[in-house]
């Protein structure tokens, strides 16, 4: 018996793996070609059908134009009624008392828009730094307004100096406001009134709010000692 043994050939796994990957690639290419042929066939069929029915594109175009016209008309109507609502906006005190505090901020914003401040915005919420509404009037003055809503109205708790301290500390230094206002549907404490006077802050209590919200005069005509022009920023 010979001591020399022949080794069996090791199967070439790499070559088999390569052949499998190659076959998979060709299958993917074939599938892609089938998809492209199907899409092309559908496109050709759709074109032929449209050629045989030339009225269909016309109808679709007319429908699209009609839908676009309806949307444009509704958009213009909505914008027109929003302008009318803002120009003739009125609030009675019972309406204001029934508002949520966020709705109260929105009402103050809308009243400023009615007065001629179209860019008035509501910024109330976490991190508002004491400003619930900000608006620039036709004279270029920036209004920074804090709103305090009381469900009980005049019977609710009076707004005191702590709220004014916050507003006074941010109204001009942080927001660079020209007119700093606190609006409430309730009342203010005597100390708050004295503090506001000493710091050139403007207060709108329930009685003044009734005149403003229920009338047509802008707020700057109802307040006294309002600056007549935009205060220049420090360093400018």
mmCIF file of C-alpha atoms in Angstrom:
data_model
loop_
_atom_site.group_PDB
_atom_site.id
_atom_site.type_symbol
_atom_site.label_atom_id
_atom_site.label_comp_id
_atom_site.label_asym_id
_atom_site.label_seq_id
_atom_site.Cartn_x
_atom_site.Cartn_y
_atom_site.Cartn_z
ATOM 1 C CA UNK A 1 0.000 0.000 0.000
ATOM 2 C CA UNK A 2 1.439 3.350 -1.088
ATOM 3 C CA UNK A 3 2.221 5.827 1.648
ATOM 4 C CA UNK A 4 1.386 8.714 -0.669
ATOM 5 C CA UNK A 5 -2.209 9.862 -0.651
ATOM 6 C CA UNK A 6 -3.789 12.270 -3.069
ATOM 7 C CA UNK A 7 -5.703 15.110 -1.546
ATOM 8 C CA UNK A 8 -9.192 15.694 -2.750
ATOM 9 C CA UNK A 9 -9.661 19.008 -4.513
ATOM 10 C CA UNK A 10 -11.191 21.682 -2.271
ATOM 11 C CA UNK A 11 -14.404 23.110 -3.778
ATOM 12 C CA UNK A 12 -14.024 26.678 -4.970
ATOM 13 C CA UNK A 13 -16.529 28.465 -2.750
ATOM 14 C CA UNK A 14 -15.504 31.884 -3.936
ATOM 15 C CA UNK A 15 -16.318 31.010 -7.514
ATOM 16 C CA UNK A 16 -19.738 29.601 -6.513
ATOM 17 C CA UNK A 17 -20.487 32.700 -4.404
ATOM 18 C CA UNK A 18 -19.499 34.937 -7.297
ATOM 19 C CA UNK A 19 -21.793 33.035 -9.647
ATOM 20 C CA UNK A 20 -24.704 33.396 -7.214
ATOM 21 C CA UNK A 21 -24.173 37.138 -6.846
ATOM 22 C CA UNK A 22 -23.920 37.471 -10.596
ATOM 23 C CA UNK A 23 -27.153 35.561 -11.080
ATOM 24 C CA UNK A 24 -28.886 37.740 -8.462
ATOM 25 C CA UNK A 25 -27.680 40.901 -10.196
ATOM 26 C CA UNK A 26 -29.023 39.705 -13.546
ATOM 27 C CA UNK A 27 -32.348 38.872 -11.892
ATOM 28 C CA UNK A 28 -32.572 42.396 -10.491
ATOM 29 C CA UNK A 29 -31.726 43.892 -13.867
ATOM 30 C CA UNK A 30 -34.366 41.716 -15.527
ATOM 31 C CA UNK A 31 -36.963 42.741 -12.943
ATOM 32 C CA UNK A 32 -36.119 46.407 -13.453
ATOM 33 C CA UNK A 33 -36.471 46.009 -17.220
ATOM 34 C CA UNK A 34 -39.868 44.377 -16.747
ATOM 35 C CA UNK A 35 -41.000 47.291 -14.558
ATOM 36 C CA UNK A 36 -39.769 49.824 -17.104
ATOM 37 C CA UNK A 37 -41.498 47.977 -19.939
ATOM 38 C CA UNK A 38 -44.731 47.887 -17.920
ATOM 39 C CA UNK A 39 -44.543 51.604 -17.119
ATOM 40 C CA UNK A 40 -43.757 52.411 -20.744
ATOM 41 C CA UNK A 41 -46.675 50.298 -21.923
ATOM 42 C CA UNK A 42 -49.040 52.052 -19.524
ATOM 43 C CA UNK A 43 -47.756 55.481 -20.596
ATOM 44 C CA UNK A 44 -48.141 54.637 -24.303
ATOM 45 C CA UNK A 45 -51.584 53.237 -23.667
ATOM 46 C CA UNK A 46 -52.605 56.367 -21.737
ATOM 47 C CA UNK A 47 -51.339 58.628 -24.514
ATOM 48 C CA UNK A 48 -53.174 56.622 -27.167
ATOM 49 C CA UNK A 49 -56.357 56.727 -25.080
ATOM 50 C CA UNK A 50 -56.067 60.487 -24.639
ATOM 51 C CA UNK A 51 -55.475 60.909 -28.376
ATOM 52 C CA UNK A 52 -58.621 58.906 -29.015
ATOM 53 C CA UNK A 53 -60.507 61.005 -26.443
ATOM 54 C CA UNK A 54 -59.150 64.558 -26.846
ATOM 55 C CA UNK A 55 -61.950 66.056 -24.769
ATOM 56 C CA UNK A 56 -60.678 64.465 -21.527
ATOM 57 C CA UNK A 57 -57.621 66.755 -21.026
ATOM 58 C CA UNK A 58 -59.829 69.751 -21.717
ATOM 59 C CA UNK A 59 -62.337 68.669 -19.098
ATOM 60 C CA UNK A 60 -59.571 67.986 -16.550
ATOM 61 C CA UNK A 61 -58.029 71.394 -17.218
ATOM 62 C CA UNK A 62 -61.395 73.117 -16.800
ATOM 63 C CA UNK A 63 -62.023 71.256 -13.536
ATOM 64 C CA UNK A 64 -58.581 72.265 -12.223
ATOM 65 C CA UNK A 65 -59.153 75.896 -13.213
ATOM 66 C CA UNK A 66 -62.585 75.884 -11.568
ATOM 67 C CA UNK A 67 -61.178 74.394 -8.346
ATOM 68 C CA UNK A 68 -58.377 76.955 -8.340
ATOM 69 C CA UNK A 69 -60.856 79.758 -8.904
ATOM 70 C CA UNK A 70 -63.010 78.589 -5.998
ATOM 71 C CA UNK A 71 -59.964 78.433 -3.713
ATOM 72 C CA UNK A 72 -58.806 81.916 -4.724
ATOM 73 C CA UNK A 73 -62.304 83.347 -4.229
ATOM 74 C CA UNK A 74 -62.653 81.766 -0.787
ATOM 75 C CA UNK A 75 -59.182 82.997 0.204
ATOM 76 C CA UNK A 76 -60.039 86.549 -0.842
ATOM 77 C CA UNK A 77 -63.406 86.407 0.924
ATOM 78 C CA UNK A 78 -61.773 85.172 4.107
ATOM 79 C CA UNK A 79 -59.140 87.916 3.958
ATOM 80 C CA UNK A 80 -61.813 90.551 3.284
ATOM 81 C CA UNK A 81 -63.987 89.433 6.188
ATOM 82 C CA UNK A 82 -60.945 89.318 8.464
ATOM 83 C CA UNK A 83 -60.236 92.957 7.564
ATOM 84 C CA UNK A 84 -63.862 93.890 8.157
ATOM 85 C CA UNK A 85 -63.892 92.053 11.481
ATOM 86 C CA UNK A 86 -60.716 93.759 12.628
ATOM 87 C CA UNK A 87 -61.893 97.215 11.521
ATOM 88 C CA UNK A 88 -65.247 96.857 13.263
ATOM 89 C CA UNK A 89 -64.150 94.631 16.119
ATOM 90 C CA UNK A 90 -66.008 95.198 19.377
ATOM 91 C CA UNK A 91 -65.985 93.359 22.691
ATOM 92 C CA UNK A 92 -68.401 93.750 25.567
ATOM 93 C CA UNK A 93 -67.116 93.100 29.071
ATOM 94 C CA UNK A 94 -69.215 89.920 29.570
ATOM 95 C CA UNK A 95 -67.608 88.534 26.412
ATOM 96 C CA UNK A 96 -64.154 89.343 27.708
ATOM 97 C CA UNK A 97 -64.862 87.843 31.134
ATOM 98 C CA UNK A 98 -65.894 84.562 29.470
ATOM 99 C CA UNK A 99 -62.615 84.233 27.569
ATOM 100 C CA UNK A 100 -59.763 81.884 28.421
ATOM 101 C CA UNK A 101 -56.586 83.764 29.296
ATOM 102 C CA UNK A 102 -55.046 82.782 25.936
ATOM 103 C CA UNK A 103 -58.167 84.004 24.156
ATOM 104 C CA UNK A 104 -57.894 87.241 26.120
ATOM 105 C CA UNK A 105 -54.361 87.708 24.761
ATOM 106 C CA UNK A 106 -55.660 87.029 21.244
ATOM 107 C CA UNK A 107 -58.444 89.563 21.757
ATOM 108 C CA UNK A 108 -55.921 92.220 22.802
ATOM 109 C CA UNK A 109 -53.834 91.376 19.736
ATOM 110 C CA UNK A 110 -56.893 91.715 17.479
ATOM 111 C CA UNK A 111 -57.809 95.051 19.039
ATOM 112 C CA UNK A 112 -54.322 96.345 18.295
ATOM 113 C CA UNK A 113 -54.725 95.166 14.696
ATOM 114 C CA UNK A 114 -58.052 96.974 14.542
ATOM 115 C CA UNK A 115 -56.322 100.148 15.725
ATOM 116 C CA UNK A 116 -53.878 100.018 12.809
ATOM 117 C CA UNK A 117 -51.162 97.569 13.877
ATOM 118 C CA UNK A 118 -51.454 94.818 11.241
ATOM 119 C CA UNK A 119 -48.292 93.050 12.402
ATOM 120 C CA UNK A 120 -49.467 92.692 16.024
ATOM 121 C CA UNK A 121 -48.635 89.233 17.361
ATOM 122 C CA UNK A 122 -49.409 87.163 20.424
ATOM 123 C CA UNK A 123 -46.230 85.917 22.075
ATOM 124 C CA UNK A 124 -47.643 84.851 25.423
ATOM 125 C CA UNK A 125 -46.497 81.546 26.871
ATOM 126 C CA UNK A 126 -43.452 80.023 28.493
ATOM 127 C CA UNK A 127 -40.390 82.171 27.957
ATOM 128 C CA UNK A 128 -42.325 85.250 26.837
ATOM 129 C CA UNK A 129 -40.299 87.449 29.211
ATOM 130 C CA UNK A 130 -43.364 89.317 30.370
ATOM 131 C CA UNK A 131 -44.731 90.126 26.899
ATOM 132 C CA UNK A 132 -48.038 88.605 25.825
ATOM 133 C CA UNK A 133 -48.649 90.884 22.825
ATOM 134 C CA UNK A 134 -46.257 92.975 20.756
ATOM 135 C CA UNK A 135 -47.333 95.486 18.132
ATOM 136 C CA UNK A 136 -45.895 98.361 16.125
ATOM 137 C CA UNK A 137 -48.318 101.249 15.653
ATOM 138 C CA UNK A 138 -48.567 103.566 12.606
ATOM 139 C CA UNK A 139 -46.153 105.987 14.318
ATOM 140 C CA UNK A 140 -43.416 103.358 14.563
ATOM 141 C CA UNK A 141 -43.746 102.849 18.324
ATOM 142 C CA UNK A 142 -43.288 99.327 19.628
ATOM 143 C CA UNK A 143 -45.955 98.302 22.137
ATOM 144 C CA UNK A 144 -45.150 95.601 24.670
ATOM 145 C CA UNK A 145 -48.312 94.419 26.406
ATOM 146 C CA UNK A 146 -48.848 92.032 29.277
ATOM 147 C CA UNK A 147 -52.359 90.641 29.791
ATOM 148 C CA UNK A 148 -53.898 89.601 33.096
ATOM 149 C CA UNK A 149 -57.318 87.981 32.805
ATOM 150 C CA UNK A 150 -59.617 87.627 35.781
ATOM 151 C CA UNK A 151 -62.562 85.238 35.488
ATOM 152 C CA UNK A 152 -64.384 87.158 38.208
ATOM 153 C CA UNK A 153 -63.676 90.485 36.551
ATOM 154 C CA UNK A 154 -63.743 93.367 38.984
ATOM 155 C CA UNK A 155 -64.385 90.971 41.874
ATOM 156 C CA UNK A 156 -61.226 89.005 41.135
ATOM 157 C CA UNK A 157 -57.868 89.551 42.770
ATOM 158 C CA UNK A 158 -56.276 92.897 41.983
ATOM 159 C CA UNK A 159 -53.125 93.000 39.888
ATOM 160 C CA UNK A 160 -50.249 94.030 42.129
ATOM 161 C CA UNK A 161 -46.686 95.256 41.843
ATOM 162 C CA UNK A 162 -45.021 91.814 41.331
ATOM 163 C CA UNK A 163 -46.487 91.551 37.821
ATOM 164 C CA UNK A 164 -45.416 95.104 37.089
ATOM 165 C CA UNK A 165 -41.896 94.368 38.326
ATOM 166 C CA UNK A 166 -41.564 91.633 35.719
ATOM 167 C CA UNK A 167 -42.953 93.825 32.954
ATOM 168 C CA UNK A 168 -40.797 96.779 33.960
ATOM 169 C CA UNK A 169 -37.693 94.601 34.006
ATOM 170 C CA UNK A 170 -38.190 93.290 30.457
ATOM 171 C CA UNK A 171 -40.401 95.727 28.562
ATOM 172 C CA UNK A 172 -37.641 98.156 27.619
ATOM 173 C CA UNK A 173 -34.357 96.331 28.392
ATOM 174 C CA UNK A 174 -35.333 93.019 26.729
ATOM 175 C CA UNK A 175 -38.045 93.885 24.194
ATOM 176 C CA UNK A 176 -36.863 97.431 23.457
ATOM 177 C CA UNK A 177 -40.452 98.642 23.763
ATOM 178 C CA UNK A 178 -41.549 102.249 23.515
ATOM 179 C CA UNK A 179 -44.935 101.851 25.218
ATOM 180 C CA UNK A 180 -45.169 99.317 28.036
ATOM 181 C CA UNK A 181 -48.716 98.349 28.988
ATOM 182 C CA UNK A 182 -50.472 95.974 31.360
ATOM 183 C CA UNK A 183 -54.093 95.185 30.448
ATOM 184 C CA UNK A 184 -56.597 93.509 32.740
ATOM 185 C CA UNK A 185 -60.324 93.012 32.859
ATOM 186 C CA UNK A 186 -60.029 93.475 36.601
ATOM 187 C CA UNK A 187 -58.391 96.142 38.757
ATOM 188 C CA UNK A 188 -55.023 97.258 40.126
ATOM 189 C CA UNK A 189 -53.825 97.801 43.674
ATOM 190 C CA UNK A 190 -52.980 101.334 44.783
ATOM 191 C CA UNK A 191 -49.305 100.367 45.062
ATOM 192 C CA UNK A 192 -49.349 99.038 41.504
ATOM 193 C CA UNK A 193 -50.818 102.302 40.226
ATOM 194 C CA UNK A 194 -48.175 104.332 42.053
ATOM 195 C CA UNK A 195 -45.364 102.077 40.824
ATOM 196 C CA UNK A 196 -46.595 102.255 37.218
ATOM 197 C CA UNK A 197 -46.683 106.037 37.374
ATOM 198 C CA UNK A 198 -43.119 106.204 38.697
ATOM 199 C CA UNK A 199 -41.794 103.842 36.003
ATOM 200 C CA UNK A 200 -43.723 105.252 33.017
ATOM 201 C CA UNK A 201 -45.813 102.102 32.657
ATOM 202 C CA UNK A 202 -49.352 102.302 31.299
ATOM 203 C CA UNK A 203 -52.268 100.537 32.953
ATOM 204 C CA UNK A 204 -55.534 99.512 31.318
ATOM 205 C CA UNK A 205 -58.048 98.505 33.954
ATOM 206 C CA UNK A 206 -61.568 97.194 33.489
ATOM 207 C CA UNK A 207 -63.149 100.604 32.908
ATOM 208 C CA UNK A 208 -60.594 101.716 30.338
ATOM 209 C CA UNK A 209 -60.729 98.290 28.682
ATOM 210 C CA UNK A 210 -64.498 98.681 28.270
ATOM 211 C CA UNK A 211 -63.966 101.992 26.437
ATOM 212 C CA UNK A 212 -61.223 100.548 24.252
ATOM 213 C CA UNK A 213 -62.782 97.187 23.390
ATOM 214 C CA UNK A 214 -66.303 98.530 23.005
ATOM 215 C CA UNK A 215 -65.436 101.666 21.047
ATOM 216 C CA UNK A 216 -63.425 102.599 18.011
ATOM 217 C CA UNK A 217 -60.651 104.808 19.417
ATOM 218 C CA UNK A 218 -57.124 103.379 19.290
ATOM 219 C CA UNK A 219 -55.502 102.688 22.603
ATOM 220 C CA UNK A 220 -52.919 105.467 22.233
ATOM 221 C CA UNK A 221 -55.725 108.031 22.176
ATOM 222 C CA UNK A 222 -57.102 106.712 25.464
ATOM 223 C CA UNK A 223 -53.808 106.706 27.351
ATOM 224 C CA UNK A 224 -51.952 109.737 28.612
ATOM 225 C CA UNK A 225 -48.220 110.493 28.426
ATOM 226 C CA UNK A 226 -47.635 108.127 25.501
ATOM 227 C CA UNK A 227 -44.385 108.972 23.666
ATOM 228 C CA UNK A 228 -45.065 110.719 20.387
ATOM 229 C CA UNK A 229 -42.459 108.847 18.354
ATOM 230 C CA UNK A 230 -40.302 105.751 18.215
ATOM 231 C CA UNK A 231 -37.689 105.754 20.953
ATOM 232 C CA UNK A 232 -34.240 105.264 19.480
ATOM 233 C CA UNK A 233 -32.457 102.153 20.705
ATOM 234 C CA UNK A 234 -29.522 102.734 23.029
ATOM 235 C CA UNK A 235 -26.298 103.114 21.108
ATOM 236 C CA UNK A 236 -28.030 104.055 17.860
#
